[in-house]
mmCIF file of C-alpha atoms and ligand atoms in Angstrom:
data_model
loop_
_atom_site.group_PDB
_atom_site.id
_atom_site.type_symbol
_atom_site.label_atom_id
_atom_site.label_comp_id
_atom_site.label_asym_id
_atom_site.label_seq_id
_atom_site.Cartn_x
_atom_site.Cartn_y
_atom_site.Cartn_z
ATOM 1 C CA MET D 1 155.164 1.963 152.791
ATOM 2 C CA THR D 2 154.411 5.480 151.582
ATOM 3 C CA THR D 3 155.764 6.937 148.344
ATOM 4 C CA GLY D 4 158.225 9.240 150.079
ATOM 5 C CA SER D 5 159.750 6.491 152.216
ATOM 6 C CA LEU D 6 161.186 4.568 149.262
ATOM 7 C CA ARG D 7 164.954 4.974 149.470
ATOM 8 C CA ARG D 8 166.632 1.731 148.414
ATOM 9 C CA VAL D 9 165.374 -0.722 145.829
ATOM 10 C CA GLY D 10 166.911 -4.129 145.103
ATOM 11 C CA ILE D 11 166.825 -5.626 141.617
ATOM 12 C CA LEU D 12 167.426 -9.204 140.470
ATOM 13 C CA THR D 13 167.111 -11.367 137.375
ATOM 14 C CA GLY D 14 165.894 -14.939 137.987
ATOM 15 C CA GLY D 15 165.483 -18.073 135.857
ATOM 16 C CA GLY D 16 166.922 -18.621 132.388
ATOM 17 C CA ASP D 17 168.472 -15.548 130.810
ATOM 18 C CA CYS D 18 166.922 -13.865 127.783
ATOM 19 C CA PRO D 19 167.597 -10.885 125.521
ATOM 20 C CA GLY D 20 166.328 -7.644 127.053
ATOM 21 C CA LEU D 21 167.208 -8.278 130.714
ATOM 22 C CA ASN D 22 169.840 -5.555 130.672
ATOM 23 C CA ALA D 23 167.419 -3.168 128.988
ATOM 24 C CA VAL D 24 165.011 -3.635 131.922
ATOM 25 C CA ILE D 25 167.762 -3.224 134.538
ATOM 26 C CA ARG D 26 168.849 -0.011 132.797
ATOM 27 C CA ALA D 27 165.316 1.365 132.579
ATOM 28 C CA VAL D 28 164.440 0.635 136.224
ATOM 29 C CA ALA D 29 167.742 1.995 137.534
ATOM 30 C CA LYS D 30 167.963 5.100 135.360
ATOM 31 C CA SER D 31 164.376 6.182 135.903
ATOM 32 C CA LEU D 32 164.678 5.745 139.680
ATOM 33 C CA MET D 33 168.057 7.528 139.827
ATOM 34 C CA VAL D 34 167.003 10.401 137.557
ATOM 35 C CA LYS D 35 163.541 11.118 138.831
ATOM 36 C CA LYS D 36 163.538 10.069 142.413
ATOM 37 C CA HIS D 37 167.146 9.787 143.576
ATOM 38 C CA ILE D 38 166.540 6.310 144.879
ATOM 39 C CA SER D 39 169.516 3.962 145.371
ATOM 40 C CA VAL D 40 169.388 0.798 143.295
ATOM 41 C CA ILE D 41 171.038 -2.322 144.700
ATOM 42 C CA GLY D 42 171.934 -5.030 142.188
ATOM 43 C CA ILE D 43 171.459 -8.552 143.568
ATOM 44 C CA GLU D 44 173.846 -11.084 142.005
ATOM 45 C CA ASP D 45 172.710 -14.372 140.426
ATOM 46 C CA GLY D 46 169.018 -14.018 141.140
ATOM 47 C CA PHE D 47 167.733 -15.336 144.464
ATOM 48 C CA GLN D 48 171.149 -16.931 145.086
ATOM 49 C CA GLY D 49 172.519 -13.442 145.789
ATOM 50 C CA LEU D 50 169.751 -12.748 148.303
ATOM 51 C CA ILE D 51 170.431 -16.063 150.057
ATOM 52 C CA GLU D 52 174.211 -15.497 150.117
ATOM 53 C CA ASN D 53 174.157 -11.734 150.726
ATOM 54 C CA ARG D 54 175.860 -10.875 147.421
ATOM 55 C CA MET D 55 174.699 -7.409 146.371
ATOM 56 C CA ARG D 56 176.237 -4.149 145.178
ATOM 57 C CA GLU D 57 174.986 -0.638 144.640
ATOM 58 C CA LEU D 58 174.519 0.132 140.943
ATOM 59 C CA LYS D 59 175.817 3.460 139.725
ATOM 60 C CA TRP D 60 174.882 5.313 136.545
ATOM 61 C CA GLY D 61 177.995 3.961 134.810
ATOM 62 C CA ASP D 62 176.961 0.355 135.590
ATOM 63 C CA VAL D 63 173.686 0.671 133.733
ATOM 64 C CA SER D 64 174.890 2.863 130.895
ATOM 65 C CA GLY D 65 175.679 1.279 127.521
ATOM 66 C CA ILE D 66 173.917 -2.022 128.282
ATOM 67 C CA LEU D 67 170.636 -1.497 126.402
ATOM 68 C CA GLN D 68 171.660 -3.629 123.443
ATOM 69 C CA SER D 69 173.691 -6.288 125.248
ATOM 70 C CA GLY D 70 172.407 -9.856 125.741
ATOM 71 C CA GLY D 71 172.439 -11.803 129.024
ATOM 72 C CA THR D 72 172.283 -10.021 132.368
ATOM 73 C CA ILE D 73 174.935 -7.884 134.051
ATOM 74 C CA LEU D 74 173.661 -9.206 137.404
ATOM 75 C CA GLY D 75 173.906 -12.916 136.587
ATOM 76 C CA THR D 76 171.027 -15.311 137.174
ATOM 77 C CA SER D 77 170.130 -18.696 138.634
ATOM 78 C CA ASN D 78 167.312 -21.083 137.794
ATOM 79 C CA LYS D 79 167.973 -23.163 140.892
ATOM 80 C CA ALA D 80 168.015 -20.819 143.893
ATOM 81 C CA ASN D 81 164.862 -20.556 146.008
ATOM 82 C CA PRO D 82 164.975 -18.995 149.521
ATOM 83 C CA PHE D 83 161.925 -21.038 150.545
ATOM 84 C CA GLY D 84 163.196 -24.403 149.341
ATOM 85 C CA ASN D 85 166.775 -24.297 148.170
ATOM 86 C CA PRO D 86 168.394 -27.408 146.716
ATOM 87 C CA VAL D 87 171.797 -28.076 148.345
ATOM 88 C CA MET D 88 174.170 -31.035 148.105
ATOM 89 C CA GLN D 89 174.572 -32.888 151.436
ATOM 90 C CA ASP D 90 176.569 -36.157 151.618
ATOM 91 C CA GLY D 91 176.253 -36.633 147.866
ATOM 92 C CA LYS D 92 172.489 -36.127 147.949
ATOM 93 C CA ILE D 93 170.336 -33.135 147.100
ATOM 94 C CA VAL D 94 168.235 -31.923 150.005
ATOM 95 C CA ILE D 95 165.816 -29.010 150.047
ATOM 96 C CA VAL D 96 166.397 -26.453 152.801
ATOM 97 C CA ASP D 97 164.445 -23.396 153.883
ATOM 98 C CA LEU D 98 166.804 -20.403 153.838
ATOM 99 C CA SER D 99 164.132 -17.750 154.137
ATOM 100 C CA GLU D 100 165.285 -16.544 157.572
ATOM 101 C CA GLN D 101 168.807 -15.650 156.424
ATOM 102 C CA THR D 102 167.407 -14.225 153.166
ATOM 103 C CA LEU D 103 165.076 -11.882 155.060
ATOM 104 C CA LYS D 104 167.986 -10.812 157.306
ATOM 105 C CA HIS D 105 170.052 -9.889 154.230
ATOM 106 C CA ILE D 106 167.167 -7.845 152.840
ATOM 107 C CA GLU D 107 166.936 -6.027 156.174
ATOM 108 C CA LYS D 108 170.705 -5.513 156.375
ATOM 109 C CA TRP D 109 170.739 -3.838 152.966
ATOM 110 C CA GLN D 110 167.654 -1.821 153.974
ATOM 111 C CA LEU D 111 165.823 -2.758 150.817
ATOM 112 C CA ASP D 112 162.405 -1.077 150.774
ATOM 113 C CA ALA D 113 161.313 -3.168 147.783
ATOM 114 C CA ILE D 114 162.733 -5.603 145.238
ATOM 115 C CA VAL D 115 162.210 -5.648 141.469
ATOM 116 C CA CYS D 116 162.177 -9.298 140.381
ATOM 117 C CA ILE D 117 162.650 -9.804 136.650
ATOM 118 C CA GLY D 118 161.795 -13.341 135.609
ATOM 119 C CA GLY D 119 159.344 -15.967 134.464
ATOM 120 C CA ASP D 120 156.898 -18.198 136.228
ATOM 121 C CA GLY D 121 159.362 -19.614 138.802
ATOM 122 C CA THR D 122 160.621 -16.138 139.708
ATOM 123 C CA MET D 123 157.079 -14.777 140.070
ATOM 124 C CA THR D 124 156.097 -17.697 142.329
ATOM 125 C CA ILE D 125 159.073 -17.010 144.627
ATOM 126 C CA SER D 126 158.351 -13.257 144.477
ATOM 127 C CA ARG D 127 154.828 -13.944 145.660
ATOM 128 C CA LYS D 128 156.229 -15.848 148.651
ATOM 129 C CA LEU D 129 158.588 -12.965 149.466
ATOM 130 C CA MET D 130 155.600 -10.662 149.341
ATOM 131 C CA GLU D 131 153.714 -12.960 151.745
ATOM 132 C CA HIS D 132 156.708 -12.638 154.106
ATOM 133 C CA GLY D 133 156.334 -8.857 154.098
ATOM 134 C CA VAL D 134 158.880 -7.939 151.410
ATOM 135 C CA PRO D 135 157.348 -5.504 148.903
ATOM 136 C CA VAL D 136 157.971 -6.707 145.351
ATOM 137 C CA VAL D 137 157.374 -5.551 141.784
ATOM 138 C CA GLY D 138 157.619 -8.185 139.040
ATOM 139 C CA VAL D 139 158.711 -7.799 135.413
ATOM 140 C CA PRO D 140 157.719 -10.629 133.022
ATOM 141 C CA LYS D 141 160.554 -12.250 131.071
ATOM 142 C CA THR D 142 160.853 -15.415 129.022
ATOM 143 C CA ILE D 143 161.528 -16.380 125.431
ATOM 144 C CA ASP D 144 158.711 -18.943 125.864
ATOM 145 C CA ASN D 145 156.053 -16.193 126.125
ATOM 146 C CA ASP D 146 154.082 -18.475 128.444
ATOM 147 C CA LEU D 147 153.707 -16.215 131.458
ATOM 148 C CA TYR D 148 150.176 -15.677 132.682
ATOM 149 C CA GLY D 149 148.898 -12.100 132.974
ATOM 150 C CA THR D 150 150.674 -10.406 130.054
ATOM 151 C CA ASP D 151 150.019 -10.523 126.311
ATOM 152 C CA VAL D 152 153.754 -10.705 125.618
ATOM 153 C CA THR D 153 156.960 -11.163 127.587
ATOM 154 C CA PHE D 154 160.183 -9.455 126.523
ATOM 155 C CA GLY D 155 162.694 -11.830 124.906
ATOM 156 C CA TYR D 156 160.020 -13.561 122.857
ATOM 157 C CA ASP D 157 160.342 -11.325 119.808
ATOM 158 C CA THR D 158 164.118 -11.812 119.679
ATOM 159 C CA ALA D 159 163.827 -15.585 120.011
ATOM 160 C CA VAL D 160 161.153 -15.711 117.290
ATOM 161 C CA SER D 161 163.435 -13.706 114.994
ATOM 162 C CA ILE D 162 166.344 -16.075 115.660
ATOM 163 C CA GLY D 163 164.058 -19.065 114.969
ATOM 164 C CA ALA D 164 162.778 -17.504 111.738
ATOM 165 C CA GLU D 165 166.308 -16.737 110.567
ATOM 166 C CA ALA D 166 167.359 -20.317 111.303
ATOM 167 C CA ILE D 167 164.412 -21.639 109.261
ATOM 168 C CA ASP D 168 165.410 -19.315 106.367
ATOM 169 C CA ARG D 169 168.933 -20.728 106.423
ATOM 170 C CA ILE D 170 167.712 -24.336 106.662
ATOM 171 C CA HIS D 171 165.403 -23.622 103.711
ATOM 172 C CA THR D 172 168.189 -23.180 101.177
ATOM 173 C CA THR D 173 170.087 -26.290 102.197
ATOM 174 C CA ALA D 174 166.859 -28.352 102.350
ATOM 175 C CA GLN D 175 166.007 -27.178 98.846
ATOM 176 C CA SER D 176 169.466 -27.987 97.480
ATOM 177 C CA HIS D 177 169.542 -31.524 98.912
ATOM 178 C CA HIS D 178 165.831 -32.329 98.537
ATOM 179 C CA ARG D 179 165.551 -33.185 102.208
ATOM 180 C CA VAL D 180 162.993 -33.009 104.964
ATOM 181 C CA MET D 181 164.625 -30.725 107.545
ATOM 182 C CA LEU D 182 163.376 -30.423 111.110
ATOM 183 C CA VAL D 183 164.143 -27.344 113.201
ATOM 184 C CA GLU D 184 163.645 -27.916 116.941
ATOM 185 C CA ILE D 185 162.609 -24.811 118.825
ATOM 186 C CA MET D 186 162.526 -24.121 122.577
ATOM 187 C CA GLY D 187 159.448 -23.108 124.538
ATOM 188 C CA ARG D 188 159.000 -25.928 127.029
ATOM 189 C CA TYR D 189 155.280 -26.777 127.292
ATOM 190 C CA ALA D 190 153.948 -23.842 125.229
ATOM 191 C CA GLY D 191 154.101 -23.508 121.440
ATOM 192 C CA TRP D 192 154.279 -19.711 121.026
ATOM 193 C CA LEU D 193 157.897 -19.666 119.950
ATOM 194 C CA THR D 194 157.571 -22.461 117.380
ATOM 195 C CA LEU D 195 154.322 -21.075 116.045
ATOM 196 C CA GLY D 196 155.790 -17.574 115.662
ATOM 197 C CA ALA D 197 159.067 -18.732 114.109
ATOM 198 C CA GLY D 198 157.265 -21.287 111.941
ATOM 199 C CA ILE D 199 154.853 -18.729 110.503
ATOM 200 C CA ALA D 200 157.616 -16.126 110.046
ATOM 201 C CA GLY D 201 159.919 -18.673 108.394
ATOM 202 C CA GLY D 202 157.199 -20.233 106.225
ATOM 203 C CA ALA D 203 157.573 -23.744 107.660
ATOM 204 C CA ASP D 204 155.546 -26.423 105.844
ATOM 205 C CA VAL D 205 154.701 -28.204 109.097
ATOM 206 C CA ILE D 206 154.461 -26.649 112.573
ATOM 207 C CA LEU D 207 154.200 -28.930 115.600
ATOM 208 C CA ILE D 208 153.408 -27.490 119.033
ATOM 209 C CA PRO D 209 152.763 -29.070 122.457
ATOM 210 C CA GLU D 210 149.144 -27.929 122.507
ATOM 211 C CA LEU D 211 148.279 -30.098 119.463
ATOM 212 C CA GLU D 212 149.433 -33.711 119.811
ATOM 213 C CA TYR D 213 150.507 -34.675 116.311
ATOM 214 C CA ASP D 214 149.588 -37.592 114.066
ATOM 215 C CA LEU D 215 152.612 -39.027 112.203
ATOM 216 C CA ASP D 216 150.412 -40.130 109.288
ATOM 217 C CA ILE D 217 149.275 -36.547 108.676
ATOM 218 C CA ILE D 218 152.870 -35.242 108.718
ATOM 219 C CA CYS D 219 154.081 -37.962 106.316
ATOM 220 C CA GLU D 220 151.137 -37.328 104.018
ATOM 221 C CA LYS D 221 152.074 -33.643 103.872
ATOM 222 C CA VAL D 222 155.761 -34.144 103.000
ATOM 223 C CA GLU D 223 154.923 -36.887 100.452
ATOM 224 C CA GLU D 224 152.311 -34.687 98.817
ATOM 225 C CA ARG D 225 154.895 -31.906 98.501
ATOM 226 C CA SER D 226 157.275 -34.386 96.870
ATOM 227 C CA ARG D 227 154.583 -35.526 94.437
ATOM 228 C CA ILE D 228 153.896 -31.975 93.254
ATOM 229 C CA GLY D 229 157.600 -31.304 92.721
ATOM 230 C CA ARG D 230 158.346 -29.545 96.029
ATOM 231 C CA ARG D 231 161.131 -31.944 96.847
ATOM 232 C CA PHE D 232 161.932 -30.557 100.287
ATOM 233 C CA SER D 233 159.982 -29.755 103.448
ATOM 234 C CA ILE D 234 160.664 -27.741 106.570
ATOM 235 C CA ILE D 235 159.200 -28.867 109.879
ATOM 236 C CA ALA D 236 159.298 -26.448 112.833
ATOM 237 C CA VAL D 237 158.877 -28.615 115.927
ATOM 238 C CA SER D 238 158.575 -27.517 119.551
ATOM 239 C CA GLU D 239 160.841 -29.271 122.016
ATOM 240 C CA GLY D 240 157.619 -30.059 123.921
ATOM 241 C CA ALA D 241 155.716 -31.546 120.954
ATOM 242 C CA LYS D 242 154.579 -35.151 121.234
ATOM 243 C CA PRO D 243 152.495 -37.649 119.268
ATOM 244 C CA LYS D 244 148.897 -38.321 120.199
ATOM 245 C CA GLY D 245 148.994 -40.356 123.409
ATOM 246 C CA GLY D 246 152.819 -40.406 123.290
ATOM 247 C CA GLU D 247 155.640 -39.200 125.507
ATOM 248 C CA LEU D 248 157.757 -36.058 125.678
ATOM 249 C CA VAL D 249 161.429 -36.427 124.739
ATOM 250 C CA VAL D 250 163.523 -35.511 127.784
ATOM 251 C CA SER D 251 167.174 -34.566 127.252
ATOM 252 C CA ARG D 252 168.215 -34.379 130.904
ATOM 253 C CA ILE D 253 167.069 -34.111 134.495
ATOM 254 C CA VAL D 254 168.667 -31.252 136.407
ATOM 255 C CA LYS D 255 168.109 -32.584 139.924
ATOM 256 C CA ASP D 256 168.854 -29.373 141.798
ATOM 257 C CA SER D 257 166.687 -27.201 139.569
ATOM 258 C CA VAL D 258 163.258 -25.925 140.607
ATOM 259 C CA GLU D 259 161.892 -27.360 137.351
ATOM 260 C CA ALA D 260 164.059 -30.441 136.882
ATOM 261 C CA VAL D 261 163.017 -31.665 133.415
ATOM 262 C CA ARG D 262 164.880 -30.365 130.343
ATOM 263 C CA LEU D 263 163.284 -31.228 127.016
ATOM 264 C CA GLY D 264 165.147 -31.907 123.776
ATOM 265 C CA GLY D 265 165.619 -34.451 121.019
ATOM 266 C CA ILE D 266 162.136 -34.727 119.474
ATOM 267 C CA SER D 267 163.423 -33.501 116.077
ATOM 268 C CA LEU D 268 165.882 -36.380 115.704
ATOM 269 C CA LYS D 269 163.353 -38.982 116.825
ATOM 270 C CA LEU D 270 160.599 -37.667 114.588
ATOM 271 C CA GLY D 271 162.999 -37.195 111.657
ATOM 272 C CA ASN D 272 163.999 -40.868 111.840
ATOM 273 C CA GLU D 273 160.362 -41.923 111.940
ATOM 274 C CA ILE D 274 159.520 -39.805 108.891
ATOM 275 C CA GLU D 275 162.533 -41.180 106.999
ATOM 276 C CA ASP D 276 161.591 -44.788 107.857
ATOM 277 C CA ARG D 277 158.002 -44.213 106.830
ATOM 278 C CA THR D 278 158.469 -42.161 103.613
ATOM 279 C CA GLY D 279 161.991 -42.999 102.445
ATOM 280 C CA LEU D 280 162.696 -39.238 102.237
ATOM 281 C CA GLU D 281 166.061 -38.186 103.660
ATOM 282 C CA THR D 282 165.756 -36.134 106.868
ATOM 283 C CA ARG D 283 168.048 -33.983 109.001
ATOM 284 C CA ALA D 284 167.407 -32.383 112.388
ATOM 285 C CA THR D 285 168.772 -29.135 113.850
ATOM 286 C CA VAL D 286 168.259 -28.277 117.518
ATOM 287 C CA LEU D 287 168.492 -24.489 117.968
ATOM 288 C CA GLY D 288 168.884 -24.736 121.748
ATOM 289 C CA HIS D 289 170.381 -21.812 123.610
ATOM 290 C CA LEU D 290 171.139 -19.874 120.417
ATOM 291 C CA GLN D 291 167.582 -18.619 120.887
ATOM 292 C CA ARG D 292 168.426 -17.025 124.235
ATOM 293 C CA GLY D 293 171.695 -15.375 123.293
ATOM 294 C CA GLY D 294 172.775 -12.073 121.816
ATOM 295 C CA SER D 295 171.288 -8.670 121.339
ATOM 296 C CA PRO D 296 167.539 -7.989 121.757
ATOM 297 C CA THR D 297 165.492 -6.822 118.767
ATOM 298 C CA ALA D 298 164.276 -3.211 118.665
ATOM 299 C CA TYR D 299 160.796 -4.453 119.688
ATOM 300 C CA ASP D 300 162.204 -6.176 122.778
ATOM 301 C CA ARG D 301 164.349 -3.144 123.678
ATOM 302 C CA ILE D 302 161.261 -0.948 123.565
ATOM 303 C CA LEU D 303 159.099 -3.429 125.509
ATOM 304 C CA ALA D 304 161.841 -4.014 128.103
ATOM 305 C CA THR D 305 162.272 -0.242 128.522
ATOM 306 C CA ARG D 306 158.509 0.254 128.892
ATOM 307 C CA PHE D 307 158.358 -2.564 131.468
ATOM 308 C CA GLY D 308 161.341 -1.131 133.376
ATOM 309 C CA VAL D 309 159.937 2.389 133.487
ATOM 310 C CA GLY D 310 156.511 0.922 134.378
ATOM 311 C CA ALA D 311 158.039 -0.999 137.293
ATOM 312 C CA ALA D 312 159.813 2.159 138.547
ATOM 313 C CA ASP D 313 156.528 4.088 138.305
ATOM 314 C CA LEU D 314 154.724 1.436 140.372
ATOM 315 C CA LEU D 315 157.473 1.684 143.003
ATOM 316 C CA VAL D 316 157.314 5.469 143.346
ATOM 317 C CA GLN D 317 153.511 5.392 143.396
ATOM 318 C CA GLY D 318 153.686 2.842 146.230
ATOM 319 C CA ARG D 319 151.753 0.297 144.117
ATOM 320 C CA LEU D 320 153.647 -2.767 145.270
ATOM 321 C CA ASN D 321 153.192 -6.529 144.917
ATOM 322 C CA GLN D 322 152.211 -6.133 141.274
ATOM 323 C CA MET D 323 153.707 -7.344 138.013
ATOM 324 C CA VAL D 324 153.911 -4.986 135.050
ATOM 325 C CA ALA D 325 152.241 -6.423 131.967
ATOM 326 C CA LEU D 326 151.352 -5.545 128.394
ATOM 327 C CA ARG D 327 147.649 -5.593 127.572
ATOM 328 C CA GLY D 328 146.945 -4.384 124.045
ATOM 329 C CA ASP D 329 149.284 -1.402 123.736
ATOM 330 C CA GLN D 330 149.064 -0.404 127.412
ATOM 331 C CA ILE D 331 151.437 -1.181 130.259
ATOM 332 C CA VAL D 332 149.282 -2.266 133.196
ATOM 333 C CA ALA D 333 149.762 -3.739 136.679
ATOM 334 C CA VAL D 334 148.598 -7.257 137.525
ATOM 335 C CA PRO D 335 148.471 -8.443 141.180
ATOM 336 C CA LEU D 336 151.309 -10.921 141.802
ATOM 337 C CA GLN D 337 148.863 -13.337 143.472
ATOM 338 C CA GLU D 338 147.292 -13.926 140.076
ATOM 339 C CA VAL D 339 150.494 -14.684 138.235
ATOM 340 C CA GLY D 340 152.813 -17.433 139.523
ATOM 341 C CA GLY D 341 152.214 -21.147 138.945
ATOM 342 C CA ARG D 342 150.127 -20.772 135.780
ATOM 343 C CA THR D 343 151.276 -21.442 132.203
ATOM 344 C CA ARG D 344 149.826 -19.463 129.301
ATOM 345 C CA LYS D 345 149.530 -21.915 126.431
ATOM 346 C CA VAL D 346 148.491 -21.312 122.835
ATOM 347 C CA PRO D 347 144.653 -21.473 122.925
ATOM 348 C CA LEU D 348 143.234 -24.055 120.536
ATOM 349 C CA ASP D 349 141.127 -21.324 118.923
ATOM 350 C CA SER D 350 144.111 -18.988 118.465
ATOM 351 C CA PRO D 351 143.925 -16.919 115.260
ATOM 352 C CA MET D 352 147.647 -17.713 114.844
ATOM 353 C CA LEU D 353 146.727 -21.366 114.209
ATOM 354 C CA ASP D 354 144.065 -20.327 111.689
ATOM 355 C CA VAL D 355 146.549 -18.087 109.893
ATOM 356 C CA ALA D 356 149.092 -20.904 109.648
ATOM 357 C CA GLU D 357 146.521 -23.283 108.175
ATOM 358 C CA ALA D 358 145.163 -20.632 105.832
ATOM 359 C CA VAL D 359 148.514 -20.492 104.024
ATOM 360 C CA GLY D 360 148.696 -24.274 103.742
ATOM 361 C CA THR D 361 150.838 -25.072 106.782
ATOM 362 C CA CYS D 362 150.177 -28.491 108.291
ATOM 363 C CA LEU D 363 149.766 -28.520 112.085
ATOM 364 C CA GLY D 364 150.092 -32.299 112.318
ATOM 365 C CA VAL D 365 146.426 -32.731 113.224
ATOM 366 C CA THR D 366 142.969 -32.480 111.708
ATOM 367 C CA ARG D 367 141.328 -29.409 113.276
HETATM 368 O O1 F6P P 1 162.272 -21.186 129.795
HETATM 369 C C1 F6P P 1 163.269 -20.816 128.906
HETATM 370 C C2 F6P P 1 163.968 -22.024 128.323
HETATM 371 O O2 F6P P 1 164.929 -21.585 127.393
HETATM 372 C C3 F6P P 1 163.037 -23.070 127.706
HETATM 373 O O3 F6P P 1 162.564 -22.700 126.441
HETATM 374 C C4 F6P P 1 163.930 -24.279 127.735
HETATM 375 O O4 F6P P 1 163.160 -25.465 127.738
HETATM 376 C C5 F6P P 1 164.690 -24.116 129.031
HETATM 377 O O5 F6P P 1 164.647 -22.738 129.356
HETATM 378 C C6 F6P P 1 166.122 -24.575 128.979
HETATM 379 O O6 F6P P 1 166.668 -24.472 130.250
HETATM 380 P P1 F6P P 1 168.235 -24.517 130.558
HETATM 381 O O7 F6P P 1 168.817 -23.186 130.209
HETATM 382 O O8 F6P P 1 168.322 -24.812 131.997
HETATM 383 O O9 F6P P 1 168.828 -25.605 129.701
#
């Protein structure tokens, strides 16, 4: 496709929602409408809308006044996949290939390209669309910050801020009751969110999936604090944290989801173990979806706007099948082939881990 032939662009949000999605939709749509007079077609509920032919043209009024609002005006789905869609048949879930009808819908709407805003799952599906001849531009989203190819995803900063605020609030009640309080933080198999919120909230112990913890070391830390008169402790624990050689705590299996496992419950389990071992009273708080809701921070609004404008620029320049990314302070393009199916974990030599330890935070291991 040449630059001048771009007339109609589809846009969708896939996977779990996160603060800043609307800011990206606004930035893509406004910059295309203003500069290039390109029609923007909103696809409802992520890839589900492409499969079911649910789309609508977005007008200026649809994308105005949404910069600060949480969620996504388009809706999303973390189940739909045109190349392997889970559907219920005779009480059982079967996977069906709906790519033919999906491609027909794209043709019917005369979409010259699609902007896919999402995380790893969305980028993997986008890559497949691209392989089927549909030009795509990706925009990296997830509170987990675990997407390969970009230094940061939008949504992460907001979720870190929510986590830090929760730790602040837990702090005062922990102090008053002389308790060990555990705050369970999302992030699936990567510890970015817990590490960020833990450092920002001054947690005494931070436990992340990348470092399998040793219960003895955690108990030693909270007992030592007790001995020196610090009669409370705060433990920031990732939902994906686990003991050395131990198991993840799974809260549910969502059978018809692309990624079926949902984590949750480690804080309660670990809290009970610490209480049994040390005799110190513990309480656990699972932050859950609070971390995905509400208004994006100023940082995320700026990043989402930069990503959105960057995606629109790639489209008008005809640089397709790329994902916009942040590298240092620059917005760059990363080939989609390089992105999907890879998780960006906290490296074991991350300066963030050194910083946490330097201020006396226990990471549940001897490094
Ligand atoms: O990937 C984002 C995320 O919020 C993870 O941190 C969490 O494990 C998962 O999604 C929860 O998924 P769901 O919204 O399906 O419960």
